[in-house]
Amino acid sequence: MRSLHIFENKNIVMKKMLIASTSTIHGSGYLEYILPTLNRFFNGIDEVLFIPFARPSGISFKSYTERVNKGFSKIGIKIVGLHDFEDQKKAIENAEAIFIGGGNTFVLVNELHKQNLFPVLKKVIENGTPYLGTSAGSNITGINMKTTNDMPIIYPESFQTLDVIPFNINAHYLDPNPESKHQGETRETRIKEFHTYNKTPVLGLREGSWLEVNGKDILLKGNLTGRLFRKDKNPIEISPDYNFNPM
Amino acid sequence: MRSLHIFENKNIVMKKMLIASTSTIHGSGYLEYILPTLNRFFNGIDEVLFIPFARPSGISFKSYTERVNKGFSKIGIKIVGLHDFEDQKKAIENAEAIFIGGGNTFVLVNELHKQNLFPVLKKVIENGTPYLGTSAGSNITGINMKTTNDMPIIYPESFQTLDVIPFNINAHYLDPNPESKHQGETRETRIKEFHTYNKTPVLGLREGSWLEVNGKDILLKGNLTGRLFRKDKNPIEISPDYNFNPM
């Protein structure tokens, strides 16, 4: 009876994702710290479709794509920018693999909603197209973008995102600085405020950490622990190699 | 001819506002650093209407109002919370003075839009009802809330705010820390990204600084300089007592 279950499951989940807190860690080049992992992850893939919509510091799609291309050239992978395609939905459907980079999450989500690209992205990810996200590109793998650190410089038509992992990400997670004299809220306070209005768990992903998703398995990777926040519970530290798949 | 101009101006502006970066500075009690200024500003006023909607750390309207009442008791002013009124519009129209405190700007703006209170707030402020804002309560005096530092934990129906000063505020403005190893965007980078999509000038208001608005005069107060960001221009430092009224 057990094996039958596989055939009854109409929504077989094939996800293959890397969800990284940041593209760059201190004192290291663009994507450098994660290149060996990317090399393994993109094994057999020649070309990755890059979505440059988050525009860090407002740079152009073209410049951003060139920067990413340079980073990926070290592992022999060619980058093509989504903005260069007439039919963006088709480009996503046909992509060997997809990378969404960091920048401003509001700008990224605004553009993806405006072009109505969330449904096709979700579909190809669930069908197994390898997906890499860094920073804003990682935030959008969660239920919604309500735990981004970014400035709301543009009003997107919705805060809903890909919903391909069962919790939200807080990228670039920062521990409170006990020596700070600044009165602005700490990251932990902000996430607690989020839980006043929302039930979704939030994973604080420190720089240098990432998630590896294989089907239903979601593993924390890198050397650092992650900080998991749940409504009405004390936050806990999650060790590397922990699997968020409860089954 | 010059004096005639006064009569021709149908929109005589009577604004009287204090717009503070923060309610509390390091090592000092709630509102303590600004109490002498508040004492002068609220001279002759017995009761201030407090709007607790921003709910710092998710505290209740009641607890927040009690905290504020305690702070104001030192200058002999009674605080009443807007949530205790049946008819909130009437309460705002009848208020001797109004204070909107800090917390989460998304939560505050969401509630003010939901209750449709922006138009009546704008009207009474322009008619001279003294207004005090701290943090989130200061952010909303600008054109929109697109330069808040807060987490978007709730989706408001619009980012538009009071538009009673001709620029946006960035409260709790923080200078870049040259020793930081963190890769998250600095405040300055975020505001530059804002100017990729928006023309509105942004005043970075450091903790301990505030604006005093008298009619068309907008003066920077406190001991620190403010940092003014304008699209396609280098940011500049503004000295205390600078008047933003160009006329």
PDB file of N, CA, C and O in Angstrom, chain A residues 24 26 55 57 103-104 106-107 145-159 170 172 174 181-185 189-190 193-194 197-198 207, chain B residues 24 26 55 57 103-104 106-107 146-159 170 172 174 181-185 189-190 193-194 197-198 207:
ATOM      1  N   THR A  24      27.613  37.353  -1.279  1.00  0.00           N
ATOM      2  CA  THR A  24      28.998  37.735  -1.022  1.00  0.00           C
ATOM      3  C   THR A  24      29.230  37.774   0.476  1.00  0.00           C
ATOM      4  O   THR A  24      28.428  38.360   1.203  1.00  0.00           O
ATOM      5  N   HIS A  26      32.025  38.804   3.668  1.00  0.00           N
ATOM      6  CA  HIS A  26      33.073  39.799   3.895  1.00  0.00           C
ATOM      7  C   HIS A  26      34.449  39.279   3.471  1.00  0.00           C
ATOM      8  O   HIS A  26      34.838  38.176   3.839  1.00  0.00           O
ATOM      9  N   ARG A  55      17.825  44.623  -8.918  1.00  0.00           N
ATOM     10  CA  ARG A  55      18.643  45.827  -9.171  1.00  0.00           C
ATOM     11  C   ARG A  55      19.345  46.418  -7.944  1.00  0.00           C
ATOM     12  O   ARG A  55      19.009  47.543  -7.529  1.00  0.00           O
ATOM     13  N   SER A  57      21.453  48.663  -5.674  1.00  0.00           N
ATOM     14  CA  SER A  57      21.896  50.051  -5.897  1.00  0.00           C
ATOM     15  C   SER A  57      21.326  50.636  -7.181  1.00  0.00           C
ATOM     16  O   SER A  57      21.866  51.602  -7.709  1.00  0.00           O
ATOM     17  N   GLY A 103      19.233  42.443  -4.122  1.00  0.00           N
ATOM     18  CA  GLY A 103      18.915  43.827  -4.441  1.00  0.00           C
ATOM     19  C   GLY A 103      17.773  44.230  -3.531  1.00  0.00           C
ATOM     20  O   GLY A 103      17.768  43.889  -2.367  1.00  0.00           O
ATOM     21  N   ASN A 104      16.780  44.894  -4.096  1.00  0.00           N
ATOM     22  CA  ASN A 104      15.644  45.316  -3.290  1.00  0.00           C
ATOM     23  C   ASN A 104      14.456  44.368  -3.524  1.00  0.00           C
ATOM     24  O   ASN A 104      13.981  44.229  -4.651  1.00  0.00           O
ATOM     25  N   PHE A 106      11.314  44.624  -2.692  1.00  0.00           N
ATOM     26  CA  PHE A 106      10.087  45.288  -3.171  1.00  0.00           C
ATOM     27  C   PHE A 106      10.136  45.466  -4.691  1.00  0.00           C
ATOM     28  O   PHE A 106       9.150  45.256  -5.386  1.00  0.00           O
ATOM     29  N   VAL A 107      11.304  45.863  -5.182  1.00  0.00           N
ATOM     30  CA  VAL A 107      11.477  46.080  -6.617  1.00  0.00           C
ATOM     31  C   VAL A 107      11.340  44.750  -7.363  1.00  0.00           C
ATOM     32  O   VAL A 107      10.646  44.663  -8.385  1.00  0.00           O
ATOM     33  N   MET A 145       6.787  38.197   1.374  1.00  0.00           N
ATOM     34  CA  MET A 145       8.000  38.996   1.551  1.00  0.00           C
ATOM     35  C   MET A 145       7.950  39.865   2.809  1.00  0.00           C
ATOM     36  O   MET A 145       8.689  40.835   2.930  1.00  0.00           O
ATOM     37  N   LYS A 146       7.095  39.476   3.747  1.00  0.00           N
ATOM     38  CA  LYS A 146       6.881  40.330   4.921  1.00  0.00           C
ATOM     39  C   LYS A 146       8.037  40.324   5.922  1.00  0.00           C
ATOM     40  O   LYS A 146       7.965  41.008   6.937  1.00  0.00           O
ATOM     41  N   THR A 147       9.076  39.521   5.675  1.00  0.00           N
ATOM     42  CA  THR A 147      10.227  39.526   6.584  1.00  0.00           C
ATOM     43  C   THR A 147      11.506  39.970   5.880  1.00  0.00           C
ATOM     44  O   THR A 147      12.603  39.635   6.300  1.00  0.00           O
ATOM     45  N   THR A 148      11.362  40.732   4.817  1.00  0.00           N
ATOM     46  CA  THR A 148      12.530  41.345   4.187  1.00  0.00           C
ATOM     47  C   THR A 148      13.046  42.488   5.056  1.00  0.00           C
ATOM     48  O   THR A 148      12.295  43.087   5.815  1.00  0.00           O
ATOM     49  N   ASN A 149      14.341  42.797   4.909  1.00  0.00           N
ATOM     50  CA  ASN A 149      14.928  43.962   5.579  1.00  0.00           C
ATOM     51  C   ASN A 149      14.916  45.192   4.681  1.00  0.00           C
ATOM     52  O   ASN A 149      15.398  46.246   5.079  1.00  0.00           O
ATOM     53  N   ASP A 150      14.406  45.050   3.472  1.00  0.00           N
ATOM     54  CA  ASP A 150      14.598  46.107   2.484  1.00  0.00           C
ATOM     55  C   ASP A 150      13.645  47.277   2.672  1.00  0.00           C
ATOM     56  O   ASP A 150      12.640  47.182   3.367  1.00  0.00           O
ATOM     57  N   MET A 151      14.015  48.375   2.044  1.00  0.00           N
ATOM     58  CA  MET A 151      13.232  49.601   2.125  1.00  0.00           C
ATOM     59  C   MET A 151      12.097  49.530   1.099  1.00  0.00           C
ATOM     60  O   MET A 151      12.329  49.133  -0.040  1.00  0.00           O
ATOM     61  N   PRO A 152      10.865  49.920   1.490  1.00  0.00           N
ATOM     62  CA  PRO A 152       9.706  49.771   0.596  1.00  0.00           C
ATOM     63  C   PRO A 152       9.634  50.867  -0.459  1.00  0.00           C
ATOM     64  O   PRO A 152       8.675  51.630  -0.518  1.00  0.00           O
ATOM     65  N   ILE A 153      10.661  50.936  -1.323  1.00  0.00           N
ATOM     66  CA  ILE A 153      10.810  52.067  -2.240  1.00  0.00           C
ATOM     67  C   ILE A 153       9.814  52.030  -3.391  1.00  0.00           C
ATOM     68  O   ILE A 153       9.704  52.979  -4.153  1.00  0.00           O
ATOM     69  N   ILE A 154       9.086  50.916  -3.496  1.00  0.00           N
ATOM     70  CA  ILE A 154       8.064  50.792  -4.535  1.00  0.00           C
ATOM     71  C   ILE A 154       6.927  49.956  -3.958  1.00  0.00           C
ATOM     72  O   ILE A 154       7.155  49.134  -3.066  1.00  0.00           O
ATOM     73  N   TYR A 155       5.681  50.221  -4.405  1.00  0.00           N
ATOM     74  CA  TYR A 155       4.505  49.541  -3.834  1.00  0.00           C
ATOM     75  C   TYR A 155       4.085  48.385  -4.734  1.00  0.00           C
ATOM     76  O   TYR A 155       3.475  48.614  -5.779  1.00  0.00           O
ATOM     77  N   PRO A 156       4.416  47.146  -4.360  1.00  0.00           N
ATOM     78  CA  PRO A 156       4.024  46.020  -5.220  1.00  0.00           C
ATOM     79  C   PRO A 156       2.547  45.707  -5.057  1.00  0.00           C
ATOM     80  O   PRO A 156       1.943  46.039  -4.048  1.00  0.00           O
ATOM     81  N   GLU A 157       1.959  45.038  -6.041  1.00  0.00           N
ATOM     82  CA  GLU A 157       0.517  44.784  -5.964  1.00  0.00           C
ATOM     83  C   GLU A 157       0.165  43.757  -4.906  1.00  0.00           C
ATOM     84  O   GLU A 157      -1.000  43.620  -4.543  1.00  0.00           O
ATOM     85  N   SER A 158       1.145  43.048  -4.399  1.00  0.00           N
ATOM     86  CA  SER A 158       0.914  42.078  -3.327  1.00  0.00           C
ATOM     87  C   SER A 158       2.258  41.743  -2.690  1.00  0.00           C
ATOM     88  O   SER A 158       3.308  41.903  -3.316  1.00  0.00           O
ATOM     89  N   PHE A 159       2.224  41.286  -1.428  1.00  0.00           N
ATOM     90  CA  PHE A 159       3.446  40.821  -0.763  1.00  0.00           C
ATOM     91  C   PHE A 159       3.614  39.300  -0.913  1.00  0.00           C
ATOM     92  O   PHE A 159       4.583  38.735  -0.421  1.00  0.00           O
ATOM     93  N   ASN A 170      14.497  35.303   6.583  1.00  0.00           N
ATOM     94  CA  ASN A 170      15.069  36.625   6.822  1.00  0.00           C
ATOM     95  C   ASN A 170      16.547  36.538   6.450  1.00  0.00           C
ATOM     96  O   ASN A 170      17.354  35.965   7.191  1.00  0.00           O
ATOM     97  N   HIS A 172      20.432  37.796   5.414  1.00  0.00           N
ATOM     98  CA  HIS A 172      21.397  38.674   6.107  1.00  0.00           C
ATOM     99  C   HIS A 172      21.038  38.790   7.588  1.00  0.00           C
ATOM    100  O   HIS A 172      21.128  39.880   8.165  1.00  0.00           O
ATOM    101  N   LEU A 174      20.993  39.267  11.315  1.00  0.00           N
ATOM    102  CA  LEU A 174      21.973  39.952  12.157  1.00  0.00           C
ATOM    103  C   LEU A 174      21.597  39.789  13.622  1.00  0.00           C
ATOM    104  O   LEU A 174      20.469  40.104  14.016  1.00  0.00           O
ATOM    105  N   LYS A 181      24.203  51.752  20.694  1.00  0.00           N
ATOM    106  CA  LYS A 181      23.426  52.778  21.401  1.00  0.00           C
ATOM    107  C   LYS A 181      22.202  53.187  20.580  1.00  0.00           C
ATOM    108  O   LYS A 181      21.449  54.072  20.959  1.00  0.00           O
ATOM    109  N   HIS A 182      22.050  52.554  19.438  1.00  0.00           N
ATOM    110  CA  HIS A 182      20.976  52.911  18.517  1.00  0.00           C
ATOM    111  C   HIS A 182      19.645  52.374  19.031  1.00  0.00           C
ATOM    112  O   HIS A 182      19.571  51.267  19.529  1.00  0.00           O
ATOM    113  N   GLN A 183      18.578  53.181  18.880  1.00  0.00           N
ATOM    114  CA  GLN A 183      17.278  52.811  19.423  1.00  0.00           C
ATOM    115  C   GLN A 183      16.357  52.144  18.397  1.00  0.00           C
ATOM    116  O   GLN A 183      15.244  51.770  18.720  1.00  0.00           O
ATOM    117  N   GLY A 184      16.817  52.040  17.152  1.00  0.00           N
ATOM    118  CA  GLY A 184      16.013  51.325  16.148  1.00  0.00           C
ATOM    119  C   GLY A 184      15.825  49.878  16.580  1.00  0.00           C
ATOM    120  O   GLY A 184      16.638  49.334  17.316  1.00  0.00           O
ATOM    121  N   GLU A 185      14.738  49.245  16.123  1.00  0.00           N
ATOM    122  CA  GLU A 185      14.452  47.863  16.525  1.00  0.00           C
ATOM    123  C   GLU A 185      15.542  46.904  16.065  1.00  0.00           C
ATOM    124  O   GLU A 185      16.060  47.041  14.966  1.00  0.00           O
ATOM    125  N   THR A 189      13.451  41.842  17.309  1.00  0.00           N
ATOM    126  CA  THR A 189      12.231  42.588  17.655  1.00  0.00           C
ATOM    127  C   THR A 189      11.306  42.700  16.454  1.00  0.00           C
ATOM    128  O   THR A 189      10.087  42.519  16.551  1.00  0.00           O
ATOM    129  N   ARG A 190      11.878  42.977  15.294  1.00  0.00           N
ATOM    130  CA  ARG A 190      11.071  43.116  14.079  1.00  0.00           C
ATOM    131  C   ARG A 190      10.347  41.813  13.763  1.00  0.00           C
ATOM    132  O   ARG A 190       9.173  41.813  13.382  1.00  0.00           O
ATOM    133  N   GLU A 193       7.514  41.301  16.047  1.00  0.00           N
ATOM    134  CA  GLU A 193       6.371  42.126  15.612  1.00  0.00           C
ATOM    135  C   GLU A 193       5.641  41.445  14.451  1.00  0.00           C
ATOM    136  O   GLU A 193       4.406  41.451  14.390  1.00  0.00           O
ATOM    137  N   PHE A 194       6.402  40.844  13.539  1.00  0.00           N
ATOM    138  CA  PHE A 194       5.792  40.082  12.426  1.00  0.00           C
ATOM    139  C   PHE A 194       4.847  39.016  12.985  1.00  0.00           C
ATOM    140  O   PHE A 194       3.740  38.822  12.478  1.00  0.00           O
ATOM    141  N   TYR A 197       1.152  39.530  13.891  1.00  0.00           N
ATOM    142  CA  TYR A 197       0.134  39.538  12.830  1.00  0.00           C
ATOM    143  C   TYR A 197       0.164  38.297  11.946  1.00  0.00           C
ATOM    144  O   TYR A 197      -0.712  38.123  11.112  1.00  0.00           O
ATOM    145  N   ASN A 198       1.187  37.464  12.086  1.00  0.00           N
ATOM    146  CA  ASN A 198       1.376  36.349  11.159  1.00  0.00           C
ATOM    147  C   ASN A 198       1.829  35.099  11.912  1.00  0.00           C
ATOM    148  O   ASN A 198       2.569  35.192  12.891  1.00  0.00           O
ATOM    149  N   GLU A 207      24.699  35.428   7.143  1.00  0.00           N
ATOM    150  CA  GLU A 207      25.552  35.485   5.947  1.00  0.00           C
ATOM    151  C   GLU A 207      26.564  34.344   5.974  1.00  0.00           C
ATOM    152  O   GLU A 207      27.282  34.176   6.963  1.00  0.00           O
TER     153      GLU A 207
ATOM    154  N   THR B  24      13.205  58.110  22.331  1.00  0.00           N
ATOM    155  CA  THR B  24      14.119  57.779  23.418  1.00  0.00           C
ATOM    156  C   THR B  24      15.543  57.777  22.901  1.00  0.00           C
ATOM    157  O   THR B  24      15.809  57.173  21.858  1.00  0.00           O
ATOM    158  N   HIS B  26      19.710  56.914  23.810  1.00  0.00           N
ATOM    159  CA  HIS B  26      20.459  55.965  24.642  1.00  0.00           C
ATOM    160  C   HIS B  26      20.742  56.524  26.040  1.00  0.00           C
ATOM    161  O   HIS B  26      21.201  57.653  26.175  1.00  0.00           O
ATOM    162  N   ARG B  55       2.070  50.287  17.618  1.00  0.00           N
ATOM    163  CA  ARG B  55       2.284  49.129  18.486  1.00  0.00           C
ATOM    164  C   ARG B  55       3.719  48.583  18.507  1.00  0.00           C
ATOM    165  O   ARG B  55       3.967  47.454  18.035  1.00  0.00           O
ATOM    166  N   SER B  57       6.806  46.464  19.321  1.00  0.00           N
ATOM    167  CA  SER B  57       6.877  45.082  19.842  1.00  0.00           C
ATOM    168  C   SER B  57       5.492  44.455  19.976  1.00  0.00           C
ATOM    169  O   SER B  57       5.315  43.495  20.725  1.00  0.00           O
ATOM    170  N   GLY B 103       6.846  52.634  16.491  1.00  0.00           N
ATOM    171  CA  GLY B 103       6.469  51.230  16.389  1.00  0.00           C
ATOM    172  C   GLY B 103       6.718  50.799  14.960  1.00  0.00           C
ATOM    173  O   GLY B 103       7.742  51.155  14.383  1.00  0.00           O
ATOM    174  N   ASN B 104       5.769  50.100  14.370  1.00  0.00           N
ATOM    175  CA  ASN B 104       5.936  49.652  12.999  1.00  0.00           C
ATOM    176  C   ASN B 104       5.125  50.546  12.039  1.00  0.00           C
ATOM    177  O   ASN B 104       3.906  50.656  12.164  1.00  0.00           O
ATOM    178  N   PHE B 106       4.354  50.200   8.909  1.00  0.00           N
ATOM    179  CA  PHE B 106       3.365  49.488   8.077  1.00  0.00           C
ATOM    180  C   PHE B 106       2.064  49.280   8.863  1.00  0.00           C
ATOM    181  O   PHE B 106       0.969  49.445   8.328  1.00  0.00           O
ATOM    182  N   VAL B 107       2.213  48.907  10.128  1.00  0.00           N
ATOM    183  CA  VAL B 107       1.044  48.666  10.984  1.00  0.00           C
ATOM    184  C   VAL B 107       0.276  49.975  11.194  1.00  0.00           C
ATOM    185  O   VAL B 107      -0.956  50.020  11.083  1.00  0.00           O
ATOM    186  N   LYS B 146       7.756  55.341   1.983  1.00  0.00           N
ATOM    187  CA  LYS B 146       8.702  54.504   1.249  1.00  0.00           C
ATOM    188  C   LYS B 146      10.134  54.568   1.773  1.00  0.00           C
ATOM    189  O   LYS B 146      11.016  53.900   1.238  1.00  0.00           O
ATOM    190  N   THR B 147      10.382  55.404   2.789  1.00  0.00           N
ATOM    191  CA  THR B 147      11.732  55.461   3.352  1.00  0.00           C
ATOM    192  C   THR B 147      11.758  55.045   4.820  1.00  0.00           C
ATOM    193  O   THR B 147      12.669  55.415   5.552  1.00  0.00           O
ATOM    194  N   THR B 148      10.791  54.248   5.223  1.00  0.00           N
ATOM    195  CA  THR B 148      10.832  53.671   6.565  1.00  0.00           C
ATOM    196  C   THR B 148      11.886  52.566   6.628  1.00  0.00           C
ATOM    197  O   THR B 148      12.205  51.953   5.616  1.00  0.00           O
ATOM    198  N   ASN B 149      12.385  52.292   7.830  1.00  0.00           N
ATOM    199  CA  ASN B 149      13.304  51.174   8.046  1.00  0.00           C
ATOM    200  C   ASN B 149      12.562  49.926   8.489  1.00  0.00           C
ATOM    201  O   ASN B 149      13.190  48.898   8.746  1.00  0.00           O
ATOM    202  N   ASP B 150      11.249  50.016   8.645  1.00  0.00           N
ATOM    203  CA  ASP B 150      10.516  48.941   9.310  1.00  0.00           C
ATOM    204  C   ASP B 150      10.267  47.748   8.404  1.00  0.00           C
ATOM    205  O   ASP B 150      10.379  47.834   7.180  1.00  0.00           O
ATOM    206  N   MET B 151       9.932  46.638   9.034  1.00  0.00           N
ATOM    207  CA  MET B 151       9.669  45.390   8.327  1.00  0.00           C
ATOM    208  C   MET B 151       8.214  45.399   7.840  1.00  0.00           C
ATOM    209  O   MET B 151       7.320  45.764   8.601  1.00  0.00           O
ATOM    210  N   PRO B 152       7.982  44.963   6.590  1.00  0.00           N
ATOM    211  CA  PRO B 152       6.630  45.056   6.012  1.00  0.00           C
ATOM    212  C   PRO B 152       5.715  43.930   6.491  1.00  0.00           C
ATOM    213  O   PRO B 152       5.225  43.136   5.711  1.00  0.00           O
ATOM    214  N   ILE B 153       5.458  43.890   7.796  1.00  0.00           N
ATOM    215  CA  ILE B 153       4.764  42.748   8.399  1.00  0.00           C
ATOM    216  C   ILE B 153       3.279  42.728   8.091  1.00  0.00           C
ATOM    217  O   ILE B 153       2.590  41.763   8.396  1.00  0.00           O
ATOM    218  N   ILE B 154       2.796  43.798   7.483  1.00  0.00           N
ATOM    219  CA  ILE B 154       1.385  43.863   7.090  1.00  0.00           C
ATOM    220  C   ILE B 154       1.321  44.667   5.791  1.00  0.00           C
ATOM    221  O   ILE B 154       2.187  45.510   5.546  1.00  0.00           O
ATOM    222  N   TYR B 155       0.322  44.362   4.938  1.00  0.00           N
ATOM    223  CA  TYR B 155       0.228  45.007   3.612  1.00  0.00           C
ATOM    224  C   TYR B 155      -0.805  46.126   3.661  1.00  0.00           C
ATOM    225  O   TYR B 155      -2.003  45.865   3.628  1.00  0.00           O
ATOM    226  N   PRO B 156      -0.363  47.385   3.736  1.00  0.00           N
ATOM    227  CA  PRO B 156      -1.334  48.489   3.781  1.00  0.00           C
ATOM    228  C   PRO B 156      -1.925  48.763   2.400  1.00  0.00           C
ATOM    229  O   PRO B 156      -1.304  48.429   1.394  1.00  0.00           O
ATOM    230  N   GLU B 157      -3.086  49.379   2.367  1.00  0.00           N
ATOM    231  CA  GLU B 157      -3.724  49.570   1.070  1.00  0.00           C
ATOM    232  C   GLU B 157      -3.009  50.608   0.207  1.00  0.00           C
ATOM    233  O   GLU B 157      -3.274  50.708  -0.994  1.00  0.00           O
ATOM    234  N   SER B 158      -2.124  51.372   0.821  1.00  0.00           N
ATOM    235  CA  SER B 158      -1.332  52.347   0.073  1.00  0.00           C
ATOM    236  C   SER B 158      -0.140  52.751   0.935  1.00  0.00           C
ATOM    237  O   SER B 158      -0.167  52.626   2.152  1.00  0.00           O
ATOM    238  N   PHE B 159       0.928  53.232   0.290  1.00  0.00           N
ATOM    239  CA  PHE B 159       2.088  53.756   1.028  1.00  0.00           C
ATOM    240  C   PHE B 159       1.981  55.276   1.211  1.00  0.00           C
ATOM    241  O   PHE B 159       2.857  55.897   1.798  1.00  0.00           O
ATOM    242  N   ASN B 170      13.653  59.832   7.003  1.00  0.00           N
ATOM    243  CA  ASN B 170      14.187  58.538   7.408  1.00  0.00           C
ATOM    244  C   ASN B 170      14.572  58.676   8.879  1.00  0.00           C
ATOM    245  O   ASN B 170      15.586  59.291   9.219  1.00  0.00           O
ATOM    246  N   HIS B 172      15.592  57.531  12.802  1.00  0.00           N
ATOM    247  CA  HIS B 172      16.705  56.702  13.336  1.00  0.00           C
ATOM    248  C   HIS B 172      17.832  56.609  12.314  1.00  0.00           C
ATOM    249  O   HIS B 172      18.430  55.540  12.151  1.00  0.00           O
ATOM    250  N   LEU B 174      21.077  56.224  10.476  1.00  0.00           N
ATOM    251  CA  LEU B 174      22.318  55.594  10.932  1.00  0.00           C
ATOM    252  C   LEU B 174      23.409  55.769   9.889  1.00  0.00           C
ATOM    253  O   LEU B 174      23.214  55.423   8.724  1.00  0.00           O
ATOM    254  N   LYS B 181      31.281  44.050   9.005  1.00  0.00           N
ATOM    255  CA  LYS B 181      31.558  43.019   7.999  1.00  0.00           C
ATOM    256  C   LYS B 181      30.263  42.533   7.349  1.00  0.00           C
ATOM    257  O   LYS B 181      30.258  41.622   6.541  1.00  0.00           O
ATOM    258  N   HIS B 182      29.159  43.143   7.741  1.00  0.00           N
ATOM    259  CA  HIS B 182      27.845  42.727   7.260  1.00  0.00           C
ATOM    260  C   HIS B 182      27.633  43.226   5.843  1.00  0.00           C
ATOM    261  O   HIS B 182      27.996  44.353   5.511  1.00  0.00           O
ATOM    262  N   GLN B 183      27.034  42.386   4.994  1.00  0.00           N
ATOM    263  CA  GLN B 183      26.854  42.726   3.585  1.00  0.00           C
ATOM    264  C   GLN B 183      25.490  43.347   3.279  1.00  0.00           C
ATOM    265  O   GLN B 183      25.210  43.670   2.142  1.00  0.00           O
ATOM    266  N   GLY B 184      24.605  43.450   4.279  1.00  0.00           N
ATOM    267  CA  GLY B 184      23.315  44.105   4.051  1.00  0.00           C
ATOM    268  C   GLY B 184      23.552  45.559   3.638  1.00  0.00           C
ATOM    269  O   GLY B 184      24.581  46.144   3.974  1.00  0.00           O
ATOM    270  N   GLU B 185      22.613  46.141   2.905  1.00  0.00           N
ATOM    271  CA  GLU B 185      22.782  47.503   2.414  1.00  0.00           C
ATOM    272  C   GLU B 185      22.860  48.502   3.570  1.00  0.00           C
ATOM    273  O   GLU B 185      22.144  48.363   4.556  1.00  0.00           O
ATOM    274  N   THR B 189      22.748  53.490   1.034  1.00  0.00           N
ATOM    275  CA  THR B 189      22.497  52.718  -0.192  1.00  0.00           C
ATOM    276  C   THR B 189      21.004  52.546  -0.423  1.00  0.00           C
ATOM    277  O   THR B 189      20.499  52.684  -1.540  1.00  0.00           O
ATOM    278  N   ARG B 190      20.266  52.258   0.658  1.00  0.00           N
ATOM    279  CA  ARG B 190      18.821  52.062   0.537  1.00  0.00           C
ATOM    280  C   ARG B 190      18.142  53.331   0.022  1.00  0.00           C
ATOM    281  O   ARG B 190      17.259  53.282  -0.829  1.00  0.00           O
ATOM    282  N   GLU B 193      18.762  53.794  -3.563  1.00  0.00           N
ATOM    283  CA  GLU B 193      17.864  52.915  -4.334  1.00  0.00           C
ATOM    284  C   GLU B 193      16.469  53.547  -4.430  1.00  0.00           C
ATOM    285  O   GLU B 193      15.822  53.496  -5.480  1.00  0.00           O
ATOM    286  N   PHE B 194      16.018  54.165  -3.326  1.00  0.00           N
ATOM    287  CA  PHE B 194      14.733  54.881  -3.349  1.00  0.00           C
ATOM    288  C   PHE B 194      14.720  55.914  -4.466  1.00  0.00           C
ATOM    289  O   PHE B 194      13.727  56.061  -5.194  1.00  0.00           O
ATOM    290  N   TYR B 197      13.741  55.280  -8.133  1.00  0.00           N
ATOM    291  CA  TYR B 197      12.317  55.206  -8.507  1.00  0.00           C
ATOM    292  C   TYR B 197      11.508  56.424  -8.071  1.00  0.00           C
ATOM    293  O   TYR B 197      10.336  56.536  -8.420  1.00  0.00           O
ATOM    294  N   ASN B 198      12.086  57.306  -7.248  1.00  0.00           N
ATOM    295  CA  ASN B 198      11.324  58.409  -6.658  1.00  0.00           C
ATOM    296  C   ASN B 198      12.158  59.685  -6.654  1.00  0.00           C
ATOM    297  O   ASN B 198      13.379  59.632  -6.482  1.00  0.00           O
ATOM    298  N   GLU B 207      19.085  60.100  15.652  1.00  0.00           N
ATOM    299  CA  GLU B 207      18.443  60.037  16.966  1.00  0.00           C
ATOM    300  C   GLU B 207      18.918  61.205  17.823  1.00  0.00           C
ATOM    301  O   GLU B 207      20.129  61.419  17.979  1.00  0.00           O
TER     302      GLU B 207
END
